[in-house]
Amino acid sequence: MARITKEEKRGGIISAALKLFSQKGFYITTIPDIAQKVGMSVGNFYNYFASKELLAKELLMYIAEYLGKRIREINEKDISTEEKIYEIVSMYFTMADEKPEMIQYFLRVYLSNREVFGEGCEGMICVSPFVTEMMIFFEEGVAVNDLHNQDFFSAFGLFMGYLGGMVFLFGEKILPEPLEWYKTSISQNIYNALKTR
Amino acid sequence: MARITKEEKRGGIISAALKLFSQKGFYITTIPDIAQKVGMSVGNFYNYFASKELLAKELLMYIAEYLGKRIREINEKDISTEEKIYEIVSMYFTMADEKPEMIQYFLRVYLSNREVFGEGCEGMICVSPFVTEMMIFFEEGVAVNDLHNQDFFSAFGLFMGYLGGMVFLFGEKILPEPLEWYKTSISQNIYNALKTR
Amino acid sequence: MARITKEEKRGGIISAALKLFSQKGFYITTIPDIAQKVGMSVGNFYNYFASKELLAKELLMYIAEYLGKRIREINEKDISTEEKIYEIVSMYFTMADEKPEMIQYFLRVYLSNREVFGEGCEGMICVSPFVTEMMIFFEEGVAVNDLHNQDFFSAFGLFMGYLGGMVFLFGEKILPEPLEWYKTSISQNIYNALKTR
Amino acid sequence: MARITKEEKRGGIISAALKLFSQKGFYITTIPDIAQKVGMSVGNFYNYFASKELLAKELLMYIAEYLGKRIREINEKDISTEEKIYEIVSMYFTMADEKPEMIQYFLRVYLSNREVFGEGCEGMICVSPFVTEMMIFFEEGVAVNDLHNQDFFSAFGLFMGYLGGMVFLFGEKILPEPLEWYKTSISQNIYNALKTR
DNA sequence: GATGAATGAGCTTTCATTCAT
DNA sequence: AATGAATGAAAGCTCATTCAT
């Protein structure tokens, strides 16, 4: 008979917490909320995560790794930089639409509740798998002469700020069209901003 | 003898709350914190604002109006759209550097603690003075054929997401250079993304 | 109409907490216990004392000062050292009998829960008013050639350990006679131990 | 092949618990703490001791028997009462110095957490092996006319309170000299207090 | 208008003990 | 005997808000 392993329970908590944090924010979400959603006692939660903060950090690293992996897959494709941009935008928007927890977590929790990620996540430590992959994307784009050779952060801020902004507008139901609808124009805007001049 | 008017006291609270909310976030900042910073009793605070949430909303509108006004000034200048972009970027970064409360409030409080702005601020109601001015900027840019005629939100998301992203990186001390340093490249990126094709 | 001042409320808390701590110990006594005994809400308790630990420290200093004062009164009397010993023993036993909170607090809380008095009460800092007065007693006894000139701690440990031991036996209802009954023999024992040889 | 008997495991728990209780106190020490120190699961702990309280009681009796035995050895020696006092002081201080768990347990746990020893340890039941031996010491001292014939508790309180007090001061690092240093003066003080007048 | 003591619900976290395996 | 996940009650503490003065 298949038992639920401890690792699976951890996964259940991660999944439940991700949903709640991304919907309600870090402070509004309580440990009882999370425990109830997993179907577990409050006390038992602490057998899996030592504190709410540590859970939040683990969530962040989990997302950064997941996103990093998705971007790596795109980086490894044998397509033009312009096409890669489209793929990244597409992947990001699909995620934001279909399982919005991760990206909303980034926007709602990571970007805002910086005090939570105090020690151990200084700078971009906890999101490095993701950032690293974006660096690779840019460097390769420059190397093949598709992208204009500019400062990394100017390019990174454009790309991620833009996508984050759109997802925020989407999440707030401000966009008149589905996210899908914007993929092309946004990819083109990004490409035009970054391409070789 | 110059008495302190009720309006001036409200201003004092707004100013103190803005600093605290933008630095510590909505939930970490307490009413006693704010009252102490203004030099006022907790009880008296409630003679000026009915609740913490209403204060937060009023702060938001105050900022939206302020930012809207600054952008209107730029809109009214007789310069090219490219120059206007530079001016907006420049204004935004200078603000983020010199009196970061407003922009950090946008990033830390408005974007994340959406539950706080629940009723009364649906959609972009509470930030309309600012959004309206950005719409004018785009429409005029399109009208004079400087900007490519595209969907407003694609353009707005680019502009504001980009600037917000950079200010976040700056606030987190991730940027290796001062914000000032990025003005030109960022303005150019934005212009290249939006200009007539 | 006589209002209860804040200082009086503090006094009420000190008094209630002293009773509870001395009867039940530090960890068994809860803040709700204390608040209820004073007739106050839990939240309000924290308007008077910042934490349970700080309350415990303040209690300790309060007692040390009180005991110090009582011993000073005896020290200032114009009587022989032998008589002073009797007076101290007598005062100590009367206190232990009539308002046992203070001495039981010393025995139950201060001597045992040392972790609580960690910083700020290292060594004998928090009990110095009392210890100082005991030093004066010994020095004067030696000066007038009533007491044998020996190491302070050897004498202090005898005096206070002895009295503490008796009060413990009394508190545990092990003594067959009332405390009063032992005054003479104990004073004599102490005097014989410490007197000039 | 040498198996570990149930009795040996109990011994392991007793030894670990003694160290932890004496260092951190009864309430700060948790069952997981103890189990970990023995290298045993929490659940299994309860196969050996029915509760934390019962463990504490058993510890106490274990110590009382051990101390009783050590004093009996001294009682049985063919030496003067004055010498016996020195031997007892010496034994007590050596223990407090070299394996302080037992004596610190007496001071930190038994004397303070009386609620723990509620039923089953009323009066001095749980420490009788030790107290009995002290009674024998006094009675014999009186019988051979070395000690003044006085109430047992007056003498017992002096002896044990004194030693306990010194060990407390030692444990709190208040004594300027090592415990060893005080043996002579303390033995003499005790002898002078108790000897025939 | 101004004060700040008072409330009380709710939060995070702990831990002795149990029990299915 | 042995494991350790699970429970759940309770602890210390916080804070938006109220209200008597």
mmCIF file of N, CA, C and O in Angstrom, chain D residues 89-167:
data_model
loop_
_atom_site.group_PDB
_atom_site.id
_atom_site.type_symbol
_atom_site.label_atom_id
_atom_site.label_comp_id
_atom_site.label_asym_id
_atom_site.label_seq_id
_atom_site.Cartn_x
_atom_site.Cartn_y
_atom_site.Cartn_z
ATOM 1 N N VAL D 89 31.750 18.015 53.902
ATOM 2 C CA VAL D 89 31.914 19.240 53.120
ATOM 3 C C VAL D 89 32.779 18.946 51.903
ATOM 4 O O VAL D 89 32.464 19.331 50.767
ATOM 5 N N SER D 90 33.825 18.231 52.152
ATOM 6 C CA SER D 90 34.778 17.928 51.096
ATOM 7 C C SER D 90 34.126 17.105 49.986
ATOM 8 O O SER D 90 34.252 17.398 48.794
ATOM 9 N N MET D 91 33.406 16.076 50.399
ATOM 10 C CA MET D 91 32.722 15.226 49.424
ATOM 11 C C MET D 91 31.720 16.049 48.623
ATOM 12 O O MET D 91 31.639 15.963 47.400
ATOM 13 N N TYR D 92 30.969 16.869 49.316
ATOM 14 C CA TYR D 92 29.919 17.669 48.672
ATOM 15 C C TYR D 92 30.528 18.627 47.639
ATOM 16 O O TYR D 92 30.062 18.721 46.502
ATOM 17 N N PHE D 93 31.570 19.296 48.030
ATOM 18 C CA PHE D 93 32.188 20.263 47.122
ATOM 19 C C PHE D 93 32.875 19.567 45.946
ATOM 20 O O PHE D 93 32.869 20.080 44.825
ATOM 21 N N THR D 94 33.478 18.443 46.217
ATOM 22 C CA THR D 94 34.126 17.715 45.117
ATOM 23 C C THR D 94 33.086 17.287 44.102
ATOM 24 O O THR D 94 33.267 17.447 42.891
ATOM 25 N N MET D 95 31.971 16.784 44.609
ATOM 26 C CA MET D 95 30.889 16.409 43.704
ATOM 27 C C MET D 95 30.398 17.614 42.913
ATOM 28 O O MET D 95 30.203 17.542 41.700
ATOM 29 N N ALA D 96 30.170 18.711 43.613
ATOM 30 C CA ALA D 96 29.642 19.904 42.956
ATOM 31 C C ALA D 96 30.598 20.379 41.874
ATOM 32 O O ALA D 96 30.195 20.989 40.888
ATOM 33 N N ASP D 97 31.858 20.099 42.080
ATOM 34 C CA ASP D 97 32.865 20.543 41.132
ATOM 35 C C ASP D 97 33.021 19.548 39.995
ATOM 36 O O ASP D 97 33.047 19.926 38.827
ATOM 37 N N GLU D 98 33.107 18.273 40.342
ATOM 38 C CA GLU D 98 33.462 17.292 39.330
ATOM 39 C C GLU D 98 32.282 16.682 38.586
ATOM 40 O O GLU D 98 32.361 16.414 37.406
ATOM 41 N N LYS D 99 31.229 16.359 39.310
ATOM 42 C CA LYS D 99 30.034 15.972 38.559
ATOM 43 C C LYS D 99 28.824 16.677 39.151
ATOM 44 O O LYS D 99 28.083 16.108 39.945
ATOM 45 N N PRO D 100 28.696 17.911 38.734
ATOM 46 C CA PRO D 100 27.753 18.836 39.380
ATOM 47 C C PRO D 100 26.286 18.502 39.142
ATOM 48 O O PRO D 100 25.431 19.102 39.772
ATOM 49 N N GLU D 101 25.990 17.552 38.277
ATOM 50 C CA GLU D 101 24.593 17.294 37.941
ATOM 51 C C GLU D 101 23.745 17.048 39.172
ATOM 52 O O GLU D 101 22.657 17.603 39.327
ATOM 53 N N MET D 102 24.230 16.167 40.053
ATOM 54 C CA MET D 102 23.392 15.758 41.174
ATOM 55 C C MET D 102 23.059 16.910 42.094
ATOM 56 O O MET D 102 21.903 17.146 42.427
ATOM 57 N N ILE D 103 24.067 17.624 42.490
ATOM 58 C CA ILE D 103 23.808 18.688 43.443
ATOM 59 C C ILE D 103 23.045 19.837 42.807
ATOM 60 O O ILE D 103 22.148 20.418 43.404
ATOM 61 N N GLN D 104 23.380 20.134 41.560
ATOM 62 C CA GLN D 104 22.620 21.175 40.871
ATOM 63 C C GLN D 104 21.168 20.754 40.674
ATOM 64 O O GLN D 104 20.262 21.587 40.677
ATOM 65 N N TYR D 105 20.949 19.475 40.482
ATOM 66 C CA TYR D 105 19.573 18.997 40.354
ATOM 67 C C TYR D 105 18.803 19.268 41.649
ATOM 68 O O TYR D 105 17.671 19.742 41.628
ATOM 69 N N PHE D 106 19.435 18.966 42.755
ATOM 70 C CA PHE D 106 18.839 19.288 44.044
ATOM 71 C C PHE D 106 18.461 20.759 44.126
ATOM 72 O O PHE D 106 17.339 21.112 44.464
ATOM 73 N N LEU D 107 19.393 21.605 43.781
ATOM 74 C CA LEU D 107 19.173 23.044 43.941
ATOM 75 C C LEU D 107 18.190 23.593 42.917
ATOM 76 O O LEU D 107 17.314 24.382 43.243
ATOM 77 N N ARG D 108 18.363 23.190 41.678
ATOM 78 C CA ARG D 108 17.571 23.799 40.607
ATOM 79 C C ARG D 108 16.207 23.177 40.442
ATOM 80 O O ARG D 108 15.250 23.836 40.072
ATOM 81 N N VAL D 109 16.142 21.875 40.600
ATOM 82 C CA VAL D 109 14.886 21.213 40.295
ATOM 83 C C VAL D 109 14.105 20.874 41.563
ATOM 84 O O VAL D 109 12.967 21.286 41.725
ATOM 85 N N TYR D 110 14.735 20.174 42.462
ATOM 86 C CA TYR D 110 13.994 19.731 43.645
ATOM 87 C C TYR D 110 13.531 20.902 44.498
ATOM 88 O O TYR D 110 12.361 20.993 44.868
ATOM 89 N N LEU D 111 14.436 21.810 44.796
ATOM 90 C CA LEU D 111 14.064 22.889 45.703
ATOM 91 C C LEU D 111 13.036 23.835 45.101
ATOM 92 O O LEU D 111 12.275 24.471 45.821
ATOM 93 N N SER D 112 13.012 23.938 43.779
ATOM 94 C CA SER D 112 12.180 24.982 43.176
ATOM 95 C C SER D 112 10.917 24.467 42.538
ATOM 96 O O SER D 112 9.875 25.091 42.642
ATOM 97 N N ASN D 113 11.004 23.349 41.845
ATOM 98 C CA ASN D 113 9.825 22.908 41.132
ATOM 99 C C ASN D 113 9.048 21.921 41.979
ATOM 100 O O ASN D 113 8.853 20.767 41.612
ATOM 101 N N ARG D 114 8.593 22.408 43.098
ATOM 102 C CA ARG D 114 7.925 21.548 44.054
ATOM 103 C C ARG D 114 6.655 20.936 43.499
ATOM 104 O O ARG D 114 6.277 19.823 43.865
ATOM 105 N N GLU D 115 5.997 21.647 42.621
ATOM 106 C CA GLU D 115 4.756 21.125 42.045
ATOM 107 C C GLU D 115 4.995 19.791 41.342
ATOM 108 O O GLU D 115 4.124 18.921 41.293
ATOM 109 N N VAL D 116 6.216 19.618 40.840
ATOM 110 C CA VAL D 116 6.537 18.404 40.101
ATOM 111 C C VAL D 116 6.566 17.190 41.030
ATOM 112 O O VAL D 116 6.223 16.082 40.635
ATOM 113 N N PHE D 117 6.959 17.440 42.252
ATOM 114 C CA PHE D 117 7.146 16.329 43.182
ATOM 115 C C PHE D 117 5.945 16.165 44.098
ATOM 116 O O PHE D 117 6.039 15.585 45.169
ATOM 117 N N GLY D 118 4.869 16.771 43.647
ATOM 118 C CA GLY D 118 3.627 16.758 44.406
ATOM 119 C C GLY D 118 3.358 15.445 45.109
ATOM 120 O O GLY D 118 3.857 15.199 46.219
ATOM 121 N N GLU D 119 2.609 14.586 44.518
ATOM 122 C CA GLU D 119 2.236 13.386 45.239
ATOM 123 C C GLU D 119 3.308 12.302 45.115
ATOM 124 O O GLU D 119 3.882 12.083 44.068
ATOM 125 N N GLY D 120 3.545 11.679 46.212
ATOM 126 C CA GLY D 120 4.560 10.631 46.245
ATOM 127 C C GLY D 120 5.841 11.122 46.883
ATOM 128 O O GLY D 120 6.659 10.335 47.340
ATOM 129 N N CYS D 121 6.049 12.431 46.902
ATOM 130 C CA CYS D 121 7.277 12.972 47.495
ATOM 131 C C CYS D 121 6.956 13.975 48.595
ATOM 132 O O CYS D 121 7.756 14.886 48.857
ATOM 133 N N GLU D 122 5.795 13.847 49.205
ATOM 134 C CA GLU D 122 5.459 14.787 50.270
ATOM 135 C C GLU D 122 6.562 14.754 51.330
ATOM 136 O O GLU D 122 7.225 13.740 51.532
ATOM 137 N N GLY D 123 6.680 15.900 52.001
ATOM 138 C CA GLY D 123 7.689 15.977 53.048
ATOM 139 C C GLY D 123 9.055 15.619 52.492
ATOM 140 O O GLY D 123 9.486 16.188 51.514
ATOM 141 N N MET D 124 9.716 14.681 53.133
ATOM 142 C CA MET D 124 11.049 14.343 52.633
ATOM 143 C C MET D 124 11.113 12.898 52.160
ATOM 144 O O MET D 124 12.191 12.304 52.095
ATOM 145 N N ILE D 125 9.942 12.350 51.833
ATOM 146 C CA ILE D 125 9.889 10.940 51.452
ATOM 147 C C ILE D 125 10.928 10.581 50.394
ATOM 148 O O ILE D 125 11.692 9.636 50.542
ATOM 149 N N CYS D 126 10.967 11.362 49.356
ATOM 150 C CA CYS D 126 11.823 10.987 48.229
ATOM 151 C C CYS D 126 13.306 11.222 48.483
ATOM 152 O O CYS D 126 14.143 10.803 47.683
ATOM 153 N N VAL D 127 13.613 11.936 49.536
ATOM 154 C CA VAL D 127 15.026 12.168 49.814
ATOM 155 C C VAL D 127 15.443 11.505 51.120
ATOM 156 O O VAL D 127 16.513 11.787 51.650
ATOM 157 N N SER D 128 14.613 10.615 51.622
ATOM 158 C CA SER D 128 14.883 10.060 52.952
ATOM 159 C C SER D 128 16.218 9.322 53.081
ATOM 160 O O SER D 128 16.854 9.427 54.132
ATOM 161 N N PRO D 129 16.691 8.606 52.070
ATOM 162 C CA PRO D 129 17.973 7.922 52.288
ATOM 163 C C PRO D 129 19.061 8.909 52.692
ATOM 164 O O PRO D 129 19.894 8.624 53.551
ATOM 165 N N PHE D 130 19.003 10.068 52.089
ATOM 166 C CA PHE D 130 19.999 11.091 52.368
ATOM 167 C C PHE D 130 19.745 11.732 53.734
ATOM 168 O O PHE D 130 20.662 11.851 54.573
ATOM 169 N N VAL D 131 18.502 12.093 53.988
ATOM 170 C CA VAL D 131 18.186 12.756 55.258
ATOM 171 C C VAL D 131 18.459 11.812 56.434
ATOM 172 O O VAL D 131 19.021 12.227 57.453
ATOM 173 N N THR D 132 18.086 10.568 56.254
ATOM 174 C CA THR D 132 18.322 9.590 57.312
ATOM 175 C C THR D 132 19.792 9.552 57.701
ATOM 176 O O THR D 132 20.155 9.547 58.887
ATOM 177 N N GLU D 133 20.626 9.534 56.709
ATOM 178 C CA GLU D 133 22.054 9.445 56.999
ATOM 179 C C GLU D 133 22.546 10.698 57.726
ATOM 180 O O GLU D 133 23.423 10.615 58.607
ATOM 181 N N MET D 134 21.971 11.837 57.368
ATOM 182 C CA MET D 134 22.347 13.052 58.084
ATOM 183 C C MET D 134 21.873 12.982 59.540
ATOM 184 O O MET D 134 22.571 13.460 60.449
ATOM 185 N N MET D 135 20.707 12.401 59.740
ATOM 186 C CA MET D 135 20.226 12.236 61.118
ATOM 187 C C MET D 135 21.187 11.370 61.921
ATOM 188 O O MET D 135 21.523 11.690 63.072
ATOM 189 N N ILE D 136 21.623 10.297 61.317
ATOM 190 C CA ILE D 136 22.564 9.417 62.010
ATOM 191 C C ILE D 136 23.835 10.182 62.378
ATOM 192 O O ILE D 136 24.339 10.102 63.498
ATOM 193 N N PHE D 137 24.292 10.961 61.406
ATOM 194 C CA PHE D 137 25.498 11.752 61.681
ATOM 195 C C PHE D 137 25.317 12.615 62.929
ATOM 196 O O PHE D 137 26.169 12.639 63.823
ATOM 197 N N PHE D 138 24.175 13.331 62.970
ATOM 198 C CA PHE D 138 23.969 14.211 64.122
ATOM 199 C C PHE D 138 23.827 13.428 65.423
ATOM 200 O O PHE D 138 24.423 13.772 66.439
ATOM 201 N N GLU D 139 23.043 12.397 65.367
ATOM 202 C CA GLU D 139 22.804 11.642 66.594
ATOM 203 C C GLU D 139 24.097 11.067 67.149
ATOM 204 O O GLU D 139 24.347 11.134 68.351
ATOM 205 N N GLU D 140 24.895 10.550 66.274
ATOM 206 C CA GLU D 140 26.168 10.000 66.741
ATOM 207 C C GLU D 140 27.078 11.090 67.296
ATOM 208 O O GLU D 140 27.754 10.909 68.313
ATOM 209 N N GLY D 141 27.054 12.231 66.603
ATOM 210 C CA GLY D 141 27.877 13.350 67.096
ATOM 211 C C GLY D 141 27.452 13.767 68.491
ATOM 212 O O GLY D 141 28.281 14.100 69.346
ATOM 213 N N VAL D 142 26.142 13.770 68.700
ATOM 214 C CA VAL D 142 25.643 14.124 70.025
ATOM 215 C C VAL D 142 26.000 13.026 71.024
ATOM 216 O O VAL D 142 26.446 13.295 72.144
ATOM 217 N N ALA D 143 25.839 11.766 70.591
ATOM 218 C CA ALA D 143 26.085 10.626 71.471
ATOM 219 C C ALA D 143 27.512 10.631 72.011
ATOM 220 O O ALA D 143 27.745 10.346 73.188
ATOM 221 N N VAL D 144 28.470 10.959 71.126
ATOM 222 C CA VAL D 144 29.858 10.966 71.605
ATOM 223 C C VAL D 144 30.222 12.318 72.206
ATOM 224 O O VAL D 144 31.394 12.621 72.425
ATOM 225 N N ASN D 145 29.168 13.147 72.389
ATOM 226 C CA ASN D 145 29.387 14.440 73.056
ATOM 227 C C ASN D 145 30.264 15.417 72.260
ATOM 228 O O ASN D 145 30.841 16.329 72.817
ATOM 229 N N ASP D 146 30.313 15.213 70.958
ATOM 230 C CA ASP D 146 31.018 16.199 70.130
ATOM 231 C C ASP D 146 30.092 17.347 69.767
ATOM 232 O O ASP D 146 30.503 18.485 69.643
ATOM 233 N N LEU D 147 28.818 17.014 69.570
ATOM 234 C CA LEU D 147 27.868 18.045 69.142
ATOM 235 C C LEU D 147 26.889 18.371 70.258
ATOM 236 O O LEU D 147 26.499 17.510 71.036
ATOM 237 N N HIS D 148 26.544 19.592 70.270
ATOM 238 C CA HIS D 148 25.552 20.143 71.189
ATOM 239 C C HIS D 148 24.192 19.514 70.855
ATOM 240 O O HIS D 148 23.808 19.423 69.697
ATOM 241 N N ASN D 149 23.499 19.078 71.872
ATOM 242 C CA ASN D 149 22.231 18.387 71.637
ATOM 243 C C ASN D 149 21.117 19.374 71.312
ATOM 244 O O ASN D 149 20.507 19.969 72.193
ATOM 245 N N GLN D 150 20.844 19.528 70.035
ATOM 246 C CA GLN D 150 19.793 20.468 69.653
ATOM 247 C C GLN D 150 18.853 19.835 68.644
ATOM 248 O O GLN D 150 19.064 18.724 68.180
ATOM 249 N N ASP D 151 17.815 20.569 68.387
ATOM 250 C CA ASP D 151 16.807 20.177 67.400
ATOM 251 C C ASP D 151 17.472 19.785 66.080
ATOM 252 O O ASP D 151 18.332 20.486 65.570
ATOM 253 N N PHE D 152 17.001 18.667 65.524
ATOM 254 C CA PHE D 152 17.618 18.179 64.294
ATOM 255 C C PHE D 152 17.541 19.175 63.135
ATOM 256 O O PHE D 152 18.522 19.425 62.442
ATOM 257 N N PHE D 153 16.371 19.772 62.953
ATOM 258 C CA PHE D 153 16.229 20.644 61.773
ATOM 259 C C PHE D 153 17.086 21.900 61.854
ATOM 260 O O PHE D 153 17.555 22.413 60.840
ATOM 261 N N SER D 154 17.305 22.376 63.072
ATOM 262 C CA SER D 154 18.195 23.530 63.216
ATOM 263 C C SER D 154 19.586 23.168 62.716
ATOM 264 O O SER D 154 20.283 23.980 62.100
ATOM 265 N N ALA D 155 19.986 21.981 62.990
ATOM 266 C CA ALA D 155 21.315 21.551 62.572
ATOM 267 C C ALA D 155 21.333 21.198 61.085
ATOM 268 O O ALA D 155 22.232 21.591 60.326
ATOM 269 N N PHE D 156 20.317 20.493 60.657
ATOM 270 C CA PHE D 156 20.232 20.067 59.269
ATOM 271 C C PHE D 156 20.167 21.275 58.322
ATOM 272 O O PHE D 156 20.845 21.332 57.299
ATOM 273 N N GLY D 157 19.321 22.225 58.702
ATOM 274 C CA GLY D 157 19.182 23.431 57.866
ATOM 275 C C GLY D 157 20.502 24.158 57.758
ATOM 276 O O GLY D 157 20.858 24.674 56.697
ATOM 277 N N LEU D 158 21.223 24.231 58.840
ATOM 278 C CA LEU D 158 22.516 24.901 58.798
ATOM 279 C C LEU D 158 23.441 24.199 57.821
ATOM 280 O O LEU D 158 23.986 24.810 56.901
ATOM 281 N N PHE D 159 23.578 22.918 58.029
ATOM 282 C CA PHE D 159 24.534 22.139 57.231
ATOM 283 C C PHE D 159 24.183 22.207 55.745
ATOM 284 O O PHE D 159 24.964 22.639 54.898
ATOM 285 N N MET D 160 22.964 21.818 55.415
ATOM 286 C CA MET D 160 22.628 21.707 54.009
ATOM 287 C C MET D 160 22.365 23.056 53.350
ATOM 288 O O MET D 160 22.706 23.271 52.192
ATOM 289 N N GLY D 161 21.776 23.963 54.112
ATOM 290 C CA GLY D 161 21.566 25.303 53.549
ATOM 291 C C GLY D 161 22.898 25.949 53.224
ATOM 292 O O GLY D 161 23.074 26.539 52.151
ATOM 293 N N TYR D 162 23.803 25.810 54.136
ATOM 294 C CA TYR D 162 25.127 26.403 53.956
ATOM 295 C C TYR D 162 25.788 25.839 52.696
ATOM 296 O O TYR D 162 26.207 26.584 51.799
ATOM 297 N N LEU D 163 25.866 24.517 52.654
ATOM 298 C CA LEU D 163 26.529 23.911 51.491
ATOM 299 C C LEU D 163 25.811 24.268 50.189
ATOM 300 O O LEU D 163 26.437 24.616 49.186
ATOM 301 N N GLY D 164 24.488 24.192 50.224
ATOM 302 C CA GLY D 164 23.724 24.547 49.023
ATOM 303 C C GLY D 164 23.978 25.983 48.610
ATOM 304 O O GLY D 164 24.171 26.279 47.427
ATOM 305 N N GLY D 165 23.998 26.861 49.593
ATOM 306 C CA GLY D 165 24.258 28.270 49.284
ATOM 307 C C GLY D 165 25.600 28.459 48.616
ATOM 308 O O GLY D 165 25.730 29.186 47.624
ATOM 309 N N MET D 166 26.618 27.784 49.157
ATOM 310 C CA MET D 166 27.951 27.939 48.564
ATOM 311 C C MET D 166 27.987 27.401 47.134
ATOM 312 O O MET D 166 28.593 28.008 46.239
ATOM 313 N N VAL D 167 27.340 26.265 46.942
ATOM 314 C CA VAL D 167 27.351 25.699 45.596
ATOM 315 C C VAL D 167 26.589 26.598 44.621
ATOM 316 O O VAL D 167 26.971 26.751 43.471
#
